[in-house]
Amino acid sequence: MSADESRYVRLHVELVLEVADAERLTSVARQRVDADELMPDAERLAAREAVAGEPAEAVAYLVEPVALVGDLPGVELVHASWSSEPTDAAGEPPADPDADWYG
């Protein structure tokens, strides 16, 4: 492994959340969308509709990957991406037996 290759680490994290209060989750997500001063109005309207229509979208607007690694000494975040989706069973491994599962 070269020196450049050892400098980069890909961190995979999978979480399953239970939404116990969808109204509160949606409310906080809407507040986050409304507070985003850089978001254009058309995008803001679409984002408000998305978080109101699906708890997974609300979670995606509230999750901050930078917060996971922001305080790690000697580490700079190079790239972050994330997504959320509804699931039927909490904690169940993926149907694909070849998929990674760390639950």
CSV table of N, CA and C in Angstrom, one decimal:
chain,number,residue,atom,x,y,z
A,1,MET,N,0.9,-1.2,0.0
A,1,MET,CA,0.0,0.0,0.0
A,1,MET,C,0.9,1.2,0.0
A,2,SER,N,0.6,2.2,-0.9
A,2,SER,CA,1.4,3.4,-0.9
A,2,SER,C,1.0,4.3,0.2
A,3,ALA,N,1.8,5.4,0.4
A,3,ALA,CA,1.6,6.3,1.5
A,3,ALA,C,0.2,7.1,1.3
A,4,ASP,N,-0.1,7.4,0.0
A,4,ASP,CA,-1.4,8.1,-0.3
A,4,ASP,C,-2.6,7.2,0.0
A,5,GLU,N,-2.5,5.9,-0.3
A,5,GLU,CA,-3.6,5.0,-0.1
A,5,GLU,C,-3.9,4.8,1.4
A,6,SER,N,-2.9,4.8,2.2
A,6,SER,CA,-3.1,4.6,3.7
A,6,SER,C,-3.6,5.9,4.4
A,7,ARG,N,-3.6,7.0,3.6
A,7,ARG,CA,-4.1,8.3,4.2
A,7,ARG,C,-5.6,8.4,4.2
A,8,TYR,N,-6.3,7.6,3.4
A,8,TYR,CA,-7.7,7.7,3.2
A,8,TYR,C,-8.4,6.5,3.8
A,9,VAL,N,-9.5,6.7,4.5
A,9,VAL,CA,-10.2,5.6,5.2
A,9,VAL,C,-11.7,5.8,4.8
A,10,ARG,N,-12.3,4.8,4.3
A,10,ARG,CA,-13.8,4.8,4.1
A,10,ARG,C,-14.5,4.2,5.3
A,11,LEU,N,-15.4,4.9,5.9
A,11,LEU,CA,-16.1,4.5,7.1
A,11,LEU,C,-17.5,4.2,6.7
A,12,HIS,N,-17.9,2.9,6.8
A,12,HIS,CA,-19.3,2.5,6.5
A,12,HIS,C,-20.1,2.4,7.9
A,13,VAL,N,-21.2,3.0,8.0
A,13,VAL,CA,-22.0,3.0,9.2
A,13,VAL,C,-23.5,2.7,8.7
A,14,GLU,N,-24.1,1.7,9.3
A,14,GLU,CA,-25.5,1.5,9.0
A,14,GLU,C,-26.3,1.5,10.3
A,15,LEU,N,-27.3,2.3,10.3
A,15,LEU,CA,-28.2,2.5,11.5
A,15,LEU,C,-29.6,2.2,11.1
A,16,VAL,N,-30.4,1.6,12.0
A,16,VAL,CA,-31.8,1.5,11.8
A,16,VAL,C,-32.5,2.2,13.0
A,17,LEU,N,-33.3,3.2,12.6
A,17,LEU,CA,-34.0,4.0,13.6
A,17,LEU,C,-35.5,3.7,13.6
A,18,GLU,N,-36.0,3.8,14.8
A,18,GLU,CA,-37.5,3.7,15.0
A,18,GLU,C,-38.0,5.1,15.2
A,19,VAL,N,-39.0,5.5,14.3
A,19,VAL,CA,-39.6,6.8,14.4
A,19,VAL,C,-40.7,6.7,15.4
A,20,ALA,N,-40.5,7.2,16.6
A,20,ALA,CA,-41.5,7.2,17.6
A,20,ALA,C,-42.5,8.3,17.6
A,21,ASP,N,-42.1,9.5,17.0
A,21,ASP,CA,-42.9,10.7,17.0
A,21,ASP,C,-42.7,11.3,15.6
A,22,ALA,N,-43.4,10.9,14.6
A,22,ALA,CA,-43.2,11.4,13.2
A,22,ALA,C,-43.5,12.9,13.1
A,23,GLU,N,-44.5,13.3,13.9
A,23,GLU,CA,-44.9,14.8,13.8
A,23,GLU,C,-43.7,15.6,14.3
A,24,ARG,N,-43.1,15.2,15.4
A,24,ARG,CA,-42.0,16.0,16.0
A,24,ARG,C,-40.8,16.0,15.0
A,25,LEU,N,-40.5,14.8,14.5
A,25,LEU,CA,-39.4,14.6,13.5
A,25,LEU,C,-39.6,15.5,12.3
A,26,THR,N,-40.8,15.5,11.8
A,26,THR,CA,-41.1,16.4,10.6
A,26,THR,C,-41.0,17.9,11.0
A,27,SER,N,-41.5,18.2,12.1
A,27,SER,CA,-41.4,19.6,12.6
A,27,SER,C,-40.0,20.1,12.7
A,28,VAL,N,-39.1,19.3,13.3
A,28,VAL,CA,-37.7,19.8,13.4
A,28,VAL,C,-37.0,19.8,12.0
A,29,ALA,N,-37.4,18.8,11.2
A,29,ALA,CA,-36.8,18.8,9.8
A,29,ALA,C,-37.2,20.0,9.0
A,30,ARG,N,-38.5,20.4,9.1
A,30,ARG,CA,-39.0,21.6,8.5
A,30,ARG,C,-38.3,22.9,9.0
A,31,GLN,N,-38.0,22.9,10.3
A,31,GLN,CA,-37.3,24.1,10.9
A,31,GLN,C,-35.9,24.1,10.3
A,32,ARG,N,-35.3,23.0,10.1
A,32,ARG,CA,-33.9,23.0,9.5
A,32,ARG,C,-33.9,23.5,8.1
A,33,VAL,N,-34.9,23.0,7.3
A,33,VAL,CA,-35.1,23.4,5.9
A,33,VAL,C,-35.3,24.9,5.9
A,34,ASP,N,-36.2,25.4,6.7
A,34,ASP,CA,-36.5,26.9,6.7
A,34,ASP,C,-35.3,27.7,7.2
A,35,ALA,N,-34.5,27.2,8.0
A,35,ALA,CA,-33.3,28.0,8.5
A,35,ALA,C,-32.1,28.0,7.5
A,36,ASP,N,-32.2,27.2,6.5
A,36,ASP,CA,-31.1,27.1,5.5
A,36,ASP,C,-31.2,28.4,4.6
A,37,GLU,N,-30.3,29.3,4.9
A,37,GLU,CA,-30.3,30.6,4.2
A,37,GLU,C,-29.8,30.5,2.7
A,38,LEU,N,-29.1,29.4,2.4
A,38,LEU,CA,-28.5,29.3,1.1
A,38,LEU,C,-29.5,28.5,0.1
A,39,MET,N,-30.5,27.9,0.6
A,39,MET,CA,-31.4,27.1,-0.2
A,39,MET,C,-32.4,28.0,-1.0
A,40,PRO,N,-32.4,27.9,-2.3
A,40,PRO,CA,-33.4,28.6,-3.1
A,40,PRO,C,-34.8,28.3,-2.7
A,41,ASP,N,-35.7,29.3,-2.9
A,41,ASP,CA,-37.1,29.1,-2.5
A,41,ASP,C,-37.8,27.9,-3.1
A,42,ALA,N,-37.6,27.6,-4.4
A,42,ALA,CA,-38.2,26.5,-5.1
A,42,ALA,C,-37.7,25.2,-4.5
A,43,GLU,N,-36.4,25.1,-4.1
A,43,GLU,CA,-35.8,23.9,-3.5
A,43,GLU,C,-36.4,23.8,-2.1
A,44,ARG,N,-36.5,24.9,-1.4
A,44,ARG,CA,-37.1,24.9,0.0
A,44,ARG,C,-38.5,24.3,0.0
A,45,LEU,N,-39.3,24.7,-1.0
A,45,LEU,CA,-40.7,24.2,-1.0
A,45,LEU,C,-40.7,22.6,-1.3
A,46,ALA,N,-39.8,22.2,-2.2
A,46,ALA,CA,-39.7,20.7,-2.5
A,46,ALA,C,-39.2,20.0,-1.3
A,47,ALA,N,-38.2,20.6,-0.6
A,47,ALA,CA,-37.7,19.9,0.6
A,47,ALA,C,-38.7,19.8,1.7
A,48,ARG,N,-39.5,20.9,1.9
A,48,ARG,CA,-40.6,20.9,3.0
A,48,ARG,C,-41.6,19.8,2.7
A,49,GLU,N,-41.9,19.6,1.4
A,49,GLU,CA,-42.9,18.6,1.0
A,49,GLU,C,-42.3,17.2,1.2
A,50,ALA,N,-41.0,17.0,0.9
A,50,ALA,CA,-40.3,15.7,1.1
A,50,ALA,C,-40.3,15.3,2.5
A,51,VAL,N,-39.9,16.2,3.4
A,51,VAL,CA,-39.8,15.9,4.8
A,51,VAL,C,-41.2,15.6,5.4
A,52,ALA,N,-42.2,16.3,4.9
A,52,ALA,CA,-43.5,16.1,5.4
A,52,ALA,C,-44.1,14.7,5.0
A,53,GLY,N,-43.7,14.3,3.8
A,53,GLY,CA,-44.3,13.1,3.2
A,53,GLY,C,-43.6,11.8,3.6
A,54,GLU,N,-42.4,11.8,4.2
A,54,GLU,CA,-41.7,10.6,4.5
A,54,GLU,C,-40.7,10.8,5.6
A,55,PRO,N,-40.9,10.1,6.7
A,55,PRO,CA,-40.0,10.2,7.9
A,55,PRO,C,-38.5,10.0,7.5
A,56,ALA,N,-38.3,9.1,6.5
A,56,ALA,CA,-36.9,8.8,6.1
A,56,ALA,C,-36.3,10.1,5.5
A,57,GLU,N,-37.0,10.9,4.8
A,57,GLU,CA,-36.5,12.1,4.2
A,57,GLU,C,-36.2,13.1,5.3
A,58,ALA,N,-37.1,13.2,6.3
A,58,ALA,CA,-36.9,14.1,7.5
A,58,ALA,C,-35.5,13.7,8.2
A,59,VAL,N,-35.3,12.4,8.4
A,59,VAL,CA,-34.1,12.0,9.0
A,59,VAL,C,-32.9,12.4,8.1
A,60,ALA,N,-33.0,12.2,6.8
A,60,ALA,CA,-31.9,12.6,5.9
A,60,ALA,C,-31.5,14.1,6.1
A,61,TYR,N,-32.5,14.9,6.3
A,61,TYR,CA,-32.3,16.4,6.4
A,61,TYR,C,-31.7,16.7,7.8
A,62,LEU,N,-31.8,15.8,8.8
A,62,LEU,CA,-31.3,16.1,10.1
A,62,LEU,C,-30.0,15.5,10.4
A,63,VAL,N,-29.6,14.4,9.7
A,63,VAL,CA,-28.4,13.8,9.9
A,63,VAL,C,-27.2,14.6,9.5
A,64,GLU,N,-26.2,14.7,10.3
A,64,GLU,CA,-25.0,15.5,9.9
A,64,GLU,C,-23.8,14.6,10.0
A,65,PRO,N,-23.3,14.1,8.9
A,65,PRO,CA,-22.2,13.2,8.9
A,65,PRO,C,-20.9,13.9,9.4
A,66,VAL,N,-20.8,15.2,9.1
A,66,VAL,CA,-19.6,15.9,9.6
A,66,VAL,C,-19.5,15.8,11.1
A,67,ALA,N,-20.6,15.8,11.8
A,67,ALA,CA,-20.6,15.7,13.3
A,67,ALA,C,-20.0,14.4,13.8
A,68,LEU,N,-20.1,13.3,12.9
A,68,LEU,CA,-19.5,12.0,13.4
A,68,LEU,C,-18.0,12.1,13.5
A,69,VAL,N,-17.4,12.9,12.6
A,69,VAL,CA,-15.9,12.9,12.6
A,69,VAL,C,-15.3,14.2,12.8
A,70,GLY,N,-16.1,15.2,13.0
A,70,GLY,CA,-15.6,16.6,13.2
A,70,GLY,C,-14.6,16.8,14.3
A,71,ASP,N,-14.7,16.0,15.4
A,71,ASP,CA,-13.8,16.2,16.5
A,71,ASP,C,-12.7,15.2,16.6
A,72,LEU,N,-12.6,14.4,15.5
A,72,LEU,CA,-11.5,13.4,15.6
A,72,LEU,C,-10.2,14.1,15.3
A,73,PRO,N,-9.2,13.9,16.2
A,73,PRO,CA,-7.9,14.5,16.0
A,73,PRO,C,-7.1,14.0,14.8
A,74,GLY,N,-6.6,14.9,14.0
A,74,GLY,CA,-5.7,14.6,12.9
A,74,GLY,C,-6.5,14.1,11.7
A,75,VAL,N,-7.8,14.3,11.6
A,75,VAL,CA,-8.7,13.8,10.5
A,75,VAL,C,-9.4,15.0,9.9
A,76,GLU,N,-9.4,15.0,8.5
A,76,GLU,CA,-10.1,16.0,7.8
A,76,GLU,C,-11.1,15.3,6.9
A,77,LEU,N,-12.4,15.7,6.9
A,77,LEU,CA,-13.4,15.0,6.1
A,77,LEU,C,-13.2,15.4,4.7
A,78,VAL,N,-13.0,14.5,3.8
A,78,VAL,CA,-12.8,14.7,2.4
A,78,VAL,C,-14.1,14.6,1.6
A,79,HIS,N,-14.9,13.7,1.9
A,79,HIS,CA,-16.2,13.5,1.2
A,79,HIS,C,-17.2,12.8,2.1
A,80,ALA,N,-18.5,13.2,2.0
A,80,ALA,CA,-19.5,12.6,2.8
A,80,ALA,C,-20.8,12.4,1.9
A,81,SER,N,-21.4,11.3,2.0
A,81,SER,CA,-22.7,11.1,1.3
A,81,SER,C,-23.5,10.2,2.2
A,82,TRP,N,-24.8,10.3,2.2
A,82,TRP,CA,-25.7,9.5,3.0
A,82,TRP,C,-27.1,9.5,2.4
A,83,SER,N,-27.8,8.5,2.8
A,83,SER,CA,-29.2,8.4,2.3
A,83,SER,C,-30.0,7.7,3.4
A,84,SER,N,-31.3,7.8,3.3
A,84,SER,CA,-32.1,7.1,4.2
A,84,SER,C,-33.3,6.5,3.4
A,85,GLU,N,-33.8,5.4,4.0
A,85,GLU,CA,-35.0,4.8,3.3
A,85,GLU,C,-35.8,4.1,4.3
A,86,PRO,N,-37.1,4.0,4.1
A,86,PRO,CA,-37.9,3.2,5.0
A,86,PRO,C,-37.6,1.7,5.0
A,87,THR,N,-37.8,1.1,6.1
A,87,THR,CA,-37.6,-0.4,6.2
A,87,THR,C,-38.7,-1.0,6.9
A,88,ASP,N,-38.9,-2.3,6.7
A,88,ASP,CA,-40.0,-3.0,7.4
A,88,ASP,C,-39.7,-3.5,8.8
A,89,ALA,N,-38.4,-4.0,8.9
A,89,ALA,CA,-38.1,-4.7,10.1
A,89,ALA,C,-36.8,-4.0,10.7
A,90,ALA,N,-36.9,-3.6,11.9
A,90,ALA,CA,-35.7,-3.0,12.6
A,90,ALA,C,-34.7,-4.1,12.9
A,91,GLY,N,-33.5,-3.9,12.5
A,91,GLY,CA,-32.4,-4.8,12.9
A,91,GLY,C,-32.3,-6.0,12.1
A,92,GLU,N,-33.1,-6.2,11.1
A,92,GLU,CA,-33.0,-7.4,10.2
A,92,GLU,C,-32.0,-7.2,9.2
A,93,PRO,N,-31.2,-8.2,8.9
A,93,PRO,CA,-30.1,-8.1,7.9
A,93,PRO,C,-30.7,-8.0,6.5
A,94,PRO,N,-30.0,-7.5,5.5
A,94,PRO,CA,-30.5,-7.3,4.2
A,94,PRO,C,-30.9,-8.7,3.6
A,95,ALA,N,-31.9,-8.7,2.7
A,95,ALA,CA,-32.3,-10.0,2.1
A,95,ALA,C,-31.2,-10.6,1.3
A,96,ASP,N,-30.3,-9.8,0.8
A,96,ASP,CA,-29.1,-10.3,0.0
A,96,ASP,C,-28.1,-10.9,0.9
A,97,PRO,N,-27.9,-12.3,0.8
A,97,PRO,CA,-27.0,-12.9,1.8
A,97,PRO,C,-25.5,-12.5,1.6
A,98,ASP,N,-25.2,-11.9,0.4
A,98,ASP,CA,-23.8,-11.5,0.1
A,98,ASP,C,-23.6,-10.0,0.6
A,99,ALA,N,-24.6,-9.4,1.1
A,99,ALA,CA,-24.5,-8.0,1.5
A,99,ALA,C,-23.8,-7.9,2.9
A,100,ASP,N,-23.0,-6.9,3.1
A,100,ASP,CA,-22.4,-6.7,4.4
A,100,ASP,C,-23.4,-6.3,5.4
A,101,TRP,N,-23.3,-6.8,6.6
A,101,TRP,CA,-24.2,-6.5,7.7
A,101,TRP,C,-23.4,-6.5,9.0
A,102,TYR,N,-23.5,-5.4,9.7
A,102,TYR,CA,-22.7,-5.3,10.9
A,102,TYR,C,-23.6,-5.1,12.1
A,103,GLY,N,-24.9,-5.5,12.0
A,103,GLY,CA,-25.9,-5.4,13.0
A,103,GLY,C,-25.6,-6.3,14.1
